[in-house]
PDB file of N, CA and C in Angstrom:
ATOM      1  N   UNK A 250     188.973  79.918  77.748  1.00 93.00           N
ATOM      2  CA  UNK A 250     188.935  79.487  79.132  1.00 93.00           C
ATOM      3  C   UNK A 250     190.029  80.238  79.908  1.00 93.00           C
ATOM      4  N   UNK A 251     189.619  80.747  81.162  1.00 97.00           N
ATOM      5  CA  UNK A 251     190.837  81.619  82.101  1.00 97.00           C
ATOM      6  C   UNK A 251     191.432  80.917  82.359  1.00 97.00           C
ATOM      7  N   UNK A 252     192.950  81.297  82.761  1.00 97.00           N
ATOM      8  CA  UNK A 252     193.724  80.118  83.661  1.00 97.00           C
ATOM      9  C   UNK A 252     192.846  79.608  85.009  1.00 97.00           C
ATOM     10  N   UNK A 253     192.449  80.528  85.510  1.00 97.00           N
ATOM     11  CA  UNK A 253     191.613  80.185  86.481  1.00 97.00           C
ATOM     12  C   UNK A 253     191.016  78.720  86.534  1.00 97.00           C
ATOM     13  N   UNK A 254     190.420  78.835  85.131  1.00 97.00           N
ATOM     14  CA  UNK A 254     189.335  77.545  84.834  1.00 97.00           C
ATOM     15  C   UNK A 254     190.119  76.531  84.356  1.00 97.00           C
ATOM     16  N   UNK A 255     191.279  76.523  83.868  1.00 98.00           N
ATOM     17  CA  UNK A 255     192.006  75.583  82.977  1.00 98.00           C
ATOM     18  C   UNK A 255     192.825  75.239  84.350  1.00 98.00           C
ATOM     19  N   UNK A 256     193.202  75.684  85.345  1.00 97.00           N
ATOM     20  CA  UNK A 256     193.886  75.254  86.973  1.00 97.00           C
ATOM     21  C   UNK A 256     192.616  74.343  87.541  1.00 97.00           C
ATOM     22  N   UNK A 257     191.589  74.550  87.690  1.00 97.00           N
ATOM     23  CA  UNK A 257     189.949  74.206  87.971  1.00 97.00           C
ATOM     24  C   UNK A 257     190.301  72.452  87.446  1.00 97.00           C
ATOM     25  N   UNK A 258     190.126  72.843  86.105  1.00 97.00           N
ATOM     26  CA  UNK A 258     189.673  71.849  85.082  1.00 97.00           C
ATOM     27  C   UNK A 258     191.023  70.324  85.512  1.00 97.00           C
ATOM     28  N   UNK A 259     192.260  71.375  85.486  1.00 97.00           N
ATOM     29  CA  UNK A 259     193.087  69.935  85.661  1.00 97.00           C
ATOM     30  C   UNK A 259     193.740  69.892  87.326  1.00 97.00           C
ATOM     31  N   UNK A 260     192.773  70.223  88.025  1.00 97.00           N
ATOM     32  CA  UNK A 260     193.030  69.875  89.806  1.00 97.00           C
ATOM     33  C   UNK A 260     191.512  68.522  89.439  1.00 97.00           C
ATOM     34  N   UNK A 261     190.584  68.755  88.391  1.00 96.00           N
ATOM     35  CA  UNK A 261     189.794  67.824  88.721  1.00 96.00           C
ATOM     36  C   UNK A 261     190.021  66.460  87.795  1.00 96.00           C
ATOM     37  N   UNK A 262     190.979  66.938  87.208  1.00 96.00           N
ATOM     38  CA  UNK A 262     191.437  65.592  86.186  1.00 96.00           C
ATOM     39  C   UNK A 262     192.409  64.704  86.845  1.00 96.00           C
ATOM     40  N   UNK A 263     193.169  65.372  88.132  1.00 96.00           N
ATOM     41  CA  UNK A 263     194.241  64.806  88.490  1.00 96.00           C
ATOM     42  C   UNK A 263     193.727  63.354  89.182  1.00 96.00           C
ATOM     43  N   UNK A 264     192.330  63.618  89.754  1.00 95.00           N
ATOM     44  CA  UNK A 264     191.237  62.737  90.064  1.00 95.00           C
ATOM     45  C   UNK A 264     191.216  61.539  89.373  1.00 95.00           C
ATOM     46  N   UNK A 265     190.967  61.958  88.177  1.00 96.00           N
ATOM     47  CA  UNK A 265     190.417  61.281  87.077  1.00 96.00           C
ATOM     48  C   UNK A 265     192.042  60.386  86.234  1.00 96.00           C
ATOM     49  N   UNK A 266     192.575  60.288  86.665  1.00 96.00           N
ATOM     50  CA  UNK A 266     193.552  59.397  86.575  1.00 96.00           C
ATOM     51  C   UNK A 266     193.870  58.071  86.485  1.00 96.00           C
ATOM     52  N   UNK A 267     193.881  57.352  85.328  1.00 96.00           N
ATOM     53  CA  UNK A 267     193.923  55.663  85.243  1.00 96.00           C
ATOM     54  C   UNK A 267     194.603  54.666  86.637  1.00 96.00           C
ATOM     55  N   UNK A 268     195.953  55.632  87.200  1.00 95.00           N
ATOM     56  CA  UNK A 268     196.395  55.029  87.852  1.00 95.00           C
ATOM     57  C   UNK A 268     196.962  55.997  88.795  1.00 95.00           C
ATOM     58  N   UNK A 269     197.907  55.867  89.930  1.00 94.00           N
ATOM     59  CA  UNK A 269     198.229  56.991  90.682  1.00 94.00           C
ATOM     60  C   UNK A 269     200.130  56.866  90.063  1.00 94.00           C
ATOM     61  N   UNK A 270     200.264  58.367  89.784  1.00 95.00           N
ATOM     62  CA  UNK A 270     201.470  59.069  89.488  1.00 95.00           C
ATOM     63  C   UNK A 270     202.646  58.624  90.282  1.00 95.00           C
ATOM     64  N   UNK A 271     203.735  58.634  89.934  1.00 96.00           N
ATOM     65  CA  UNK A 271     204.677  58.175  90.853  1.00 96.00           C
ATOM     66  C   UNK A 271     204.934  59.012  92.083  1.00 96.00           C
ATOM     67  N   UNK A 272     205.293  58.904  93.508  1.00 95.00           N
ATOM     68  CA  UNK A 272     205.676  60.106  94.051  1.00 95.00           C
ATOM     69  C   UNK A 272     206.180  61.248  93.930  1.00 95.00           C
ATOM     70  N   UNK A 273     207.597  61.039  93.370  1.00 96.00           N
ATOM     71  CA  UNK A 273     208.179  62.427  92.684  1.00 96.00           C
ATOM     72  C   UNK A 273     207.051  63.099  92.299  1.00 96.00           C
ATOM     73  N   UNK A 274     206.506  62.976  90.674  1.00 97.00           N
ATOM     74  CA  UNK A 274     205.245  63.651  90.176  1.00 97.00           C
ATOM     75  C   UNK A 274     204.129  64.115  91.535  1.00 97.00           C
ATOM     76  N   UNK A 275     203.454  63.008  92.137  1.00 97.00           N
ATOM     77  CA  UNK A 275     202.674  63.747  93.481  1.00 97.00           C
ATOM     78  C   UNK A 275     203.095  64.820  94.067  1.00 97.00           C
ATOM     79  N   UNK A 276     204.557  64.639  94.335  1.00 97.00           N
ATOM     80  CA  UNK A 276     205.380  65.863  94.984  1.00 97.00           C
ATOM     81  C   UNK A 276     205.342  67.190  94.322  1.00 97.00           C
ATOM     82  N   UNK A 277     205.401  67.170  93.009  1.00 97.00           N
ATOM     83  CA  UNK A 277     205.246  67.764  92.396  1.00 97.00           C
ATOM     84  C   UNK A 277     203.821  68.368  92.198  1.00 97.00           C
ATOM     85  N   UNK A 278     203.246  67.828  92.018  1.00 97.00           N
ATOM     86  CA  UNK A 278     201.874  68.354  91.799  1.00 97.00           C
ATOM     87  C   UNK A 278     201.472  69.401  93.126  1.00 97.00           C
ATOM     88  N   UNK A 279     201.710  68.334  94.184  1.00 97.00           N
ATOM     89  CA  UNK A 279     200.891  68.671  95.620  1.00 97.00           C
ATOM     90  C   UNK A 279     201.684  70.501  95.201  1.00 97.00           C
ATOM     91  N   UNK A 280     203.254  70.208  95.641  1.00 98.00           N
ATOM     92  CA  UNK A 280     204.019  71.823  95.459  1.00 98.00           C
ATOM     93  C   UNK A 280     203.384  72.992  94.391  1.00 98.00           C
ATOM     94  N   UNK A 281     203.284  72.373  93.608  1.00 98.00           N
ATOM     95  CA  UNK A 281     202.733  73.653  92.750  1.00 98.00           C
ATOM     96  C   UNK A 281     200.831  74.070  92.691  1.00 98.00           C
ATOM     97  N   UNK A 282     200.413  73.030  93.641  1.00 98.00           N
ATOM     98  CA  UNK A 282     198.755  73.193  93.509  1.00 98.00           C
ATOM     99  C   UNK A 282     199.142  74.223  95.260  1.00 98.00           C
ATOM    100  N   UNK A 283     199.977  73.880  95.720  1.00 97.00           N
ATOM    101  CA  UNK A 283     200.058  74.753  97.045  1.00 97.00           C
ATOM    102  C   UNK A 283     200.487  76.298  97.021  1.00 97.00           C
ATOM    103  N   UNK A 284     201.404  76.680  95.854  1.00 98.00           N
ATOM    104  CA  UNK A 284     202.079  77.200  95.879  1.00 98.00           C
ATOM    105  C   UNK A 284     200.986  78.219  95.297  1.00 98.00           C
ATOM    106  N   UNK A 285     199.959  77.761  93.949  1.00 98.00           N
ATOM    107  CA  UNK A 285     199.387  78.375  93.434  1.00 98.00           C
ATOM    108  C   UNK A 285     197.636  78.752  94.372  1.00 98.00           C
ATOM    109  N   UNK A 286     197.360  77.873  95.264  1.00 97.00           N
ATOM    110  CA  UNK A 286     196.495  78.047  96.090  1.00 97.00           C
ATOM    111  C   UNK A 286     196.526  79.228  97.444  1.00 97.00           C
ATOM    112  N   UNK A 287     197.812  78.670  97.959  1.00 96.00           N
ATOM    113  CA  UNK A 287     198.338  79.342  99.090  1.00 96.00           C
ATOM    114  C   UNK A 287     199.584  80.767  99.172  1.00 96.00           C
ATOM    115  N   UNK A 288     200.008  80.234  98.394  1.00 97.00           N
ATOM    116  CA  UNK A 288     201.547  81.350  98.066  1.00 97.00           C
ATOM    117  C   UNK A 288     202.499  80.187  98.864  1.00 97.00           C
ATOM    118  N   UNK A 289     204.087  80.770  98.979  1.00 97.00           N
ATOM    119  CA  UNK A 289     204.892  80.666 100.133  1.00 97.00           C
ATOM    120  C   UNK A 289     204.649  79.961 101.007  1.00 97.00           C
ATOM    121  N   UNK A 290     205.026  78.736 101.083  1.00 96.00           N
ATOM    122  CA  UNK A 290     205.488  77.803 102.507  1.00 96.00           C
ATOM    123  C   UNK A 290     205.698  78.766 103.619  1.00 96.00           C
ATOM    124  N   UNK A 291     205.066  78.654 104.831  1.00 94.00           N
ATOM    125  CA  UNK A 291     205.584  79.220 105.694  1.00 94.00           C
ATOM    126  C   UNK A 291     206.434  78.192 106.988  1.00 94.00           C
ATOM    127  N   UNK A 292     207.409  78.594 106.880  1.00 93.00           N
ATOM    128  CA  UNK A 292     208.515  77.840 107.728  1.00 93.00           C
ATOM    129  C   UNK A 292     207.980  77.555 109.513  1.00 93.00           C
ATOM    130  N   UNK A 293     207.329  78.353 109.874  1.00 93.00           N
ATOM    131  CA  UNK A 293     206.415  77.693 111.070  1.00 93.00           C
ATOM    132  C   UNK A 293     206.245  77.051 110.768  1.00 93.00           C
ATOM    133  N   UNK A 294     205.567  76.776 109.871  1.00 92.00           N
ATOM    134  CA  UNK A 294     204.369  75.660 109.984  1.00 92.00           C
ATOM    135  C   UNK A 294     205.577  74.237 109.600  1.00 92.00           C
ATOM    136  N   UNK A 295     206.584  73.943 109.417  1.00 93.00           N
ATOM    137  CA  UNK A 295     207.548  73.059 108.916  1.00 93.00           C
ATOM    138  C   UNK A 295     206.906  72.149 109.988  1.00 93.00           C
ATOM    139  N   UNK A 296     206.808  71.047 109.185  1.00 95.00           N
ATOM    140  CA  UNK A 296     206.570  69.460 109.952  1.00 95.00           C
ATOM    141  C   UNK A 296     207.633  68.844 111.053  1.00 95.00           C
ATOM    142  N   UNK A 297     207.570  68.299 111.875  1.00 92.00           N
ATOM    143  CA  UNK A 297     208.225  67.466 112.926  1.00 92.00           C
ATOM    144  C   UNK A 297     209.025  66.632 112.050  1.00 92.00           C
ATOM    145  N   UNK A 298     210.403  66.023 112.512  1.00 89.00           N
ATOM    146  CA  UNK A 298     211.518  65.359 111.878  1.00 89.00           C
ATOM    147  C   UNK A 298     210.869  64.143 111.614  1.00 89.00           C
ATOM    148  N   UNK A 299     209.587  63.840 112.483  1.00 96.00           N
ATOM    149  CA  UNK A 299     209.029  62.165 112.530  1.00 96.00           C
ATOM    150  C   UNK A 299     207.768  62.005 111.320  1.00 96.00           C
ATOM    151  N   UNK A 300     207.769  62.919 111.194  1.00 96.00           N
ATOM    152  CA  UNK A 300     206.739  63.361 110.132  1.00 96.00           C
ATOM    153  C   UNK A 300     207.322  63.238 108.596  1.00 96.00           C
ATOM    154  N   UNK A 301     207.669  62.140 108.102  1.00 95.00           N
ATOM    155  CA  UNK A 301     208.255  62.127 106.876  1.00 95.00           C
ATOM    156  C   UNK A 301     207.560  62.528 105.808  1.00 95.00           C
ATOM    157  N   UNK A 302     206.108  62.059 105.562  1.00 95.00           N
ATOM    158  CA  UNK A 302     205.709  62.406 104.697  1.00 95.00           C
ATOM    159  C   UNK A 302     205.531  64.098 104.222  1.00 95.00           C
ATOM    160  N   UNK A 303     204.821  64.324 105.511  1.00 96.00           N
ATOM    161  CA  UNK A 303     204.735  65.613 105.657  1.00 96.00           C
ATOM    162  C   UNK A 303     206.081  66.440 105.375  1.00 96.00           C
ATOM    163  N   UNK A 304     206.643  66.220 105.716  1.00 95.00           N
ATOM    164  CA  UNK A 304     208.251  66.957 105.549  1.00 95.00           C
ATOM    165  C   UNK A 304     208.394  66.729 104.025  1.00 95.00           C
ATOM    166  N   UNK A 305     208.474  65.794 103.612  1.00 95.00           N
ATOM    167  CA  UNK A 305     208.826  65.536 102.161  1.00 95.00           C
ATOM    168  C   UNK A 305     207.760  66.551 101.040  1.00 95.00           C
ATOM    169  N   UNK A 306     206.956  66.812 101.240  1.00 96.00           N
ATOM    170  CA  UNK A 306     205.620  67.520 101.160  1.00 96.00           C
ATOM    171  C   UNK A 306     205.588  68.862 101.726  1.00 96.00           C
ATOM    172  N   UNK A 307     206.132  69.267 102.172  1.00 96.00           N
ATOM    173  CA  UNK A 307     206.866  70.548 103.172  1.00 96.00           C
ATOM    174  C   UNK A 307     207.950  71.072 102.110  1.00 96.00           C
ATOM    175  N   UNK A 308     208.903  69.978 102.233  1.00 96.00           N
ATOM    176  CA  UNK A 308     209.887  71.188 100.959  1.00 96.00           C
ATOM    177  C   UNK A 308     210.108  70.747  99.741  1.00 96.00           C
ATOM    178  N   UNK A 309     209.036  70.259  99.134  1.00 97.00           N
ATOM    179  CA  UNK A 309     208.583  69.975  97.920  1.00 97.00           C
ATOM    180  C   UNK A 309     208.279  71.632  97.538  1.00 97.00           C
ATOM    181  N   UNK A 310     207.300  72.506  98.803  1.00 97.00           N
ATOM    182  CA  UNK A 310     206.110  73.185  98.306  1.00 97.00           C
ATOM    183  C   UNK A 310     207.334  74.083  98.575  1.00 97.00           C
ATOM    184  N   UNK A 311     208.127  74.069  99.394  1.00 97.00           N
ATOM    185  CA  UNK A 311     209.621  75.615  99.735  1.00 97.00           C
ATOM    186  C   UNK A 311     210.128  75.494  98.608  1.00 97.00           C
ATOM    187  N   UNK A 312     210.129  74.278  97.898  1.00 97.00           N
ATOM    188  CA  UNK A 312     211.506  74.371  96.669  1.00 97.00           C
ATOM    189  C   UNK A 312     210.533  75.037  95.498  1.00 97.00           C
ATOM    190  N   UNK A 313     209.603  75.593  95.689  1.00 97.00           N
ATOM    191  CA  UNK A 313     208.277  76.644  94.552  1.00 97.00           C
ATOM    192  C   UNK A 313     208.717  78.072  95.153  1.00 97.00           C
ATOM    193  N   UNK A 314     209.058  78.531  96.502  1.00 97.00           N
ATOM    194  CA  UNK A 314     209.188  79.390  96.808  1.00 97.00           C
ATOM    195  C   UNK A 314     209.650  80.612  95.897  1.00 97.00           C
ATOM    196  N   UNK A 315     208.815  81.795  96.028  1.00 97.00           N
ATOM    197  CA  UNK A 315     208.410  82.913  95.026  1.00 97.00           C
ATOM    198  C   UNK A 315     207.905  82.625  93.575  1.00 97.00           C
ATOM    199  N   UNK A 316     207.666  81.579  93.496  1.00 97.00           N
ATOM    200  CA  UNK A 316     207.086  81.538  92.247  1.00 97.00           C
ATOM    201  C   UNK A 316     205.595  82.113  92.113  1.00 97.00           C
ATOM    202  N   UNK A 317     205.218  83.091  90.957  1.00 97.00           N
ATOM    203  CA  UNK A 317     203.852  83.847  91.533  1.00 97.00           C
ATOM    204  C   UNK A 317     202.766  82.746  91.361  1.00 97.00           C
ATOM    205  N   UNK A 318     201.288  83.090  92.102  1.00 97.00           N
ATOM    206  CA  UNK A 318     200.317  82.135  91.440  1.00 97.00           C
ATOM    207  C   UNK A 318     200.194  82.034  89.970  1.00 97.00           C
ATOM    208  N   UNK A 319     200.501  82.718  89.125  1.00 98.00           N
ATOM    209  CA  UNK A 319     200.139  82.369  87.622  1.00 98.00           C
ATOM    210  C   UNK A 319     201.074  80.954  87.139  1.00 98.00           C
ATOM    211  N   UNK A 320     202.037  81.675  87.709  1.00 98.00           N
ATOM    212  CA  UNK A 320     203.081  80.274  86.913  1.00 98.00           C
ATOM    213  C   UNK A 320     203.238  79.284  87.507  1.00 98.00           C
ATOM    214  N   UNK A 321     202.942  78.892  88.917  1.00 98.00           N
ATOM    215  CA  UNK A 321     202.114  77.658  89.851  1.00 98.00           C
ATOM    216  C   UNK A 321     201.113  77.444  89.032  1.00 98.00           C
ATOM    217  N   UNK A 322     200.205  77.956  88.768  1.00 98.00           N
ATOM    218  CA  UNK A 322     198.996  77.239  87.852  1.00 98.00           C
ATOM    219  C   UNK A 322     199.620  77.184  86.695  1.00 98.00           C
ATOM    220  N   UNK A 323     200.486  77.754  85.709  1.00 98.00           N
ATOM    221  CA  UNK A 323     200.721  77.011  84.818  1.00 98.00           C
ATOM    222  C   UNK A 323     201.428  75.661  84.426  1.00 98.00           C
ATOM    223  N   UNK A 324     202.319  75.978  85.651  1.00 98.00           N
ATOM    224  CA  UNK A 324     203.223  74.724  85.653  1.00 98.00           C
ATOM    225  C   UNK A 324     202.408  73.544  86.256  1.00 98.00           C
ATOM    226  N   UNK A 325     201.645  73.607  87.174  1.00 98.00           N
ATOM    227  CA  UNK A 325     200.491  72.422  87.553  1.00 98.00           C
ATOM    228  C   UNK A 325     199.713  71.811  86.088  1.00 98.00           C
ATOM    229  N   UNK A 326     199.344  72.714  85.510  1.00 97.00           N
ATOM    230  CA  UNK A 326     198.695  72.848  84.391  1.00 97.00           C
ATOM    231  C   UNK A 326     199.299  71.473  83.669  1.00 97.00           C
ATOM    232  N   UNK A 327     200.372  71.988  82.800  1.00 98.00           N
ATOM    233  CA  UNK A 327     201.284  71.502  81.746  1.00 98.00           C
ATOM    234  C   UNK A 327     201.849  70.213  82.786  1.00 98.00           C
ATOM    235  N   UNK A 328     201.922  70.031  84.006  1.00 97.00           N
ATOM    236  CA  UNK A 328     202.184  68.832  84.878  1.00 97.00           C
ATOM    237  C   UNK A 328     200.813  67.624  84.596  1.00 97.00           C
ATOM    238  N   UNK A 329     200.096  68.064  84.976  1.00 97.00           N
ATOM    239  CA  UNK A 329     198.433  67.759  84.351  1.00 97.00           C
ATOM    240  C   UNK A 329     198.466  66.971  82.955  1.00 97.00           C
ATOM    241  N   UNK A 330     198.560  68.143  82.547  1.00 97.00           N
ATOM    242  CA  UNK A 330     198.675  67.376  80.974  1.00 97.00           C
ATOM    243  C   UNK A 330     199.616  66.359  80.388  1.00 97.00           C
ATOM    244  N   UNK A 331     200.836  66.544  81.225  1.00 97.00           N
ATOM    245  CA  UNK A 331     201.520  65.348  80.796  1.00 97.00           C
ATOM    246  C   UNK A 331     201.348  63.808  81.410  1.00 97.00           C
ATOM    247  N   UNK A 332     200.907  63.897  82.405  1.00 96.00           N
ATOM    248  CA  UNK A 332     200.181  62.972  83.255  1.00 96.00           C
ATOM    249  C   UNK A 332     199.213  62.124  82.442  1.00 96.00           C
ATOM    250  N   UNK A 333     198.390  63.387  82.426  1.00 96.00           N
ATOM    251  CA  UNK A 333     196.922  62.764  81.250  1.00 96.00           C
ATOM    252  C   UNK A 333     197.477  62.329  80.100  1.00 96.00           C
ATOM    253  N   UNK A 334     198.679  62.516  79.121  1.00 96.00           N
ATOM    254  CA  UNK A 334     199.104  61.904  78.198  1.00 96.00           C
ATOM    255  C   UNK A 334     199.790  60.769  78.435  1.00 96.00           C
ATOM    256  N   UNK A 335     200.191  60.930  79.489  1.00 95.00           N
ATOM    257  CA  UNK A 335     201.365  59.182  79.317  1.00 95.00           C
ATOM    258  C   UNK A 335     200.269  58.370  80.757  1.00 95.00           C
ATOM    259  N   UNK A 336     199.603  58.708  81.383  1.00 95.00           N
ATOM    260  CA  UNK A 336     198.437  57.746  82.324  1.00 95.00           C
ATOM    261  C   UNK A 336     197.355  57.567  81.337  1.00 95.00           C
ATOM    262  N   UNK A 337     196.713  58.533  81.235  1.00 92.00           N
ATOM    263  CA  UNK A 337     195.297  58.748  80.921  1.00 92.00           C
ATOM    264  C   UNK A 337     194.260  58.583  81.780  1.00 92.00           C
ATOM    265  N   UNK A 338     193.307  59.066  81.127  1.00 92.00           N
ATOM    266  CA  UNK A 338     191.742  59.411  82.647  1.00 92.00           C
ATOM    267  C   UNK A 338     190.934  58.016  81.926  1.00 92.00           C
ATOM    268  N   UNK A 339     190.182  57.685  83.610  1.00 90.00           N
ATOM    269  CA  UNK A 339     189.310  56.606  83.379  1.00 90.00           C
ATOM    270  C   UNK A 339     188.178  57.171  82.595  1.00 90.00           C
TER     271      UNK A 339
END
């Protein structure tokens, strides 16, 4: 299976989740599924001060900054999987 498909496989497991992940972990996830989707946060686009979530979610995805897409999908990956081991899928 490509990374391609194994990034695929656990963006659709994250779904499939017994329960929802703590924030931190979300934060995590969201950053590295962005990082590996999109590249680079771009600092325009930075959220309004009133915008917490968004902001929190904003430099979640800056604190990935230069990391290439491979190792965003891997690290999503192996994030995935540990999820699925200590949650588990319905």
């Amino acid at each position: 299976m490509s990374l391609q498909e194994q990034f695929d496989q656990a963006a659709a497991n994250v779904k499939k989740l017994k329960s929802l992940p703590s924030d931190s972990d979300l934060l995590e996830l969201y950053a590295y599924f962005k990082q590996a989707t999109v590249g680079d946060a771009d600092p325009a686009n930075k959220p309004g001060m009133f915008d917490l979530k968004g902001k929190a979610k904003f430099e979640a995805w800056s604190g990935k900054k230069g990391t290439s897409k491979e190792d965003a999908q891997k690290a999503y990956i192996a994030k995935v999987e540990s999820l699925v081991a200590s949650i588990g899928l319905q």
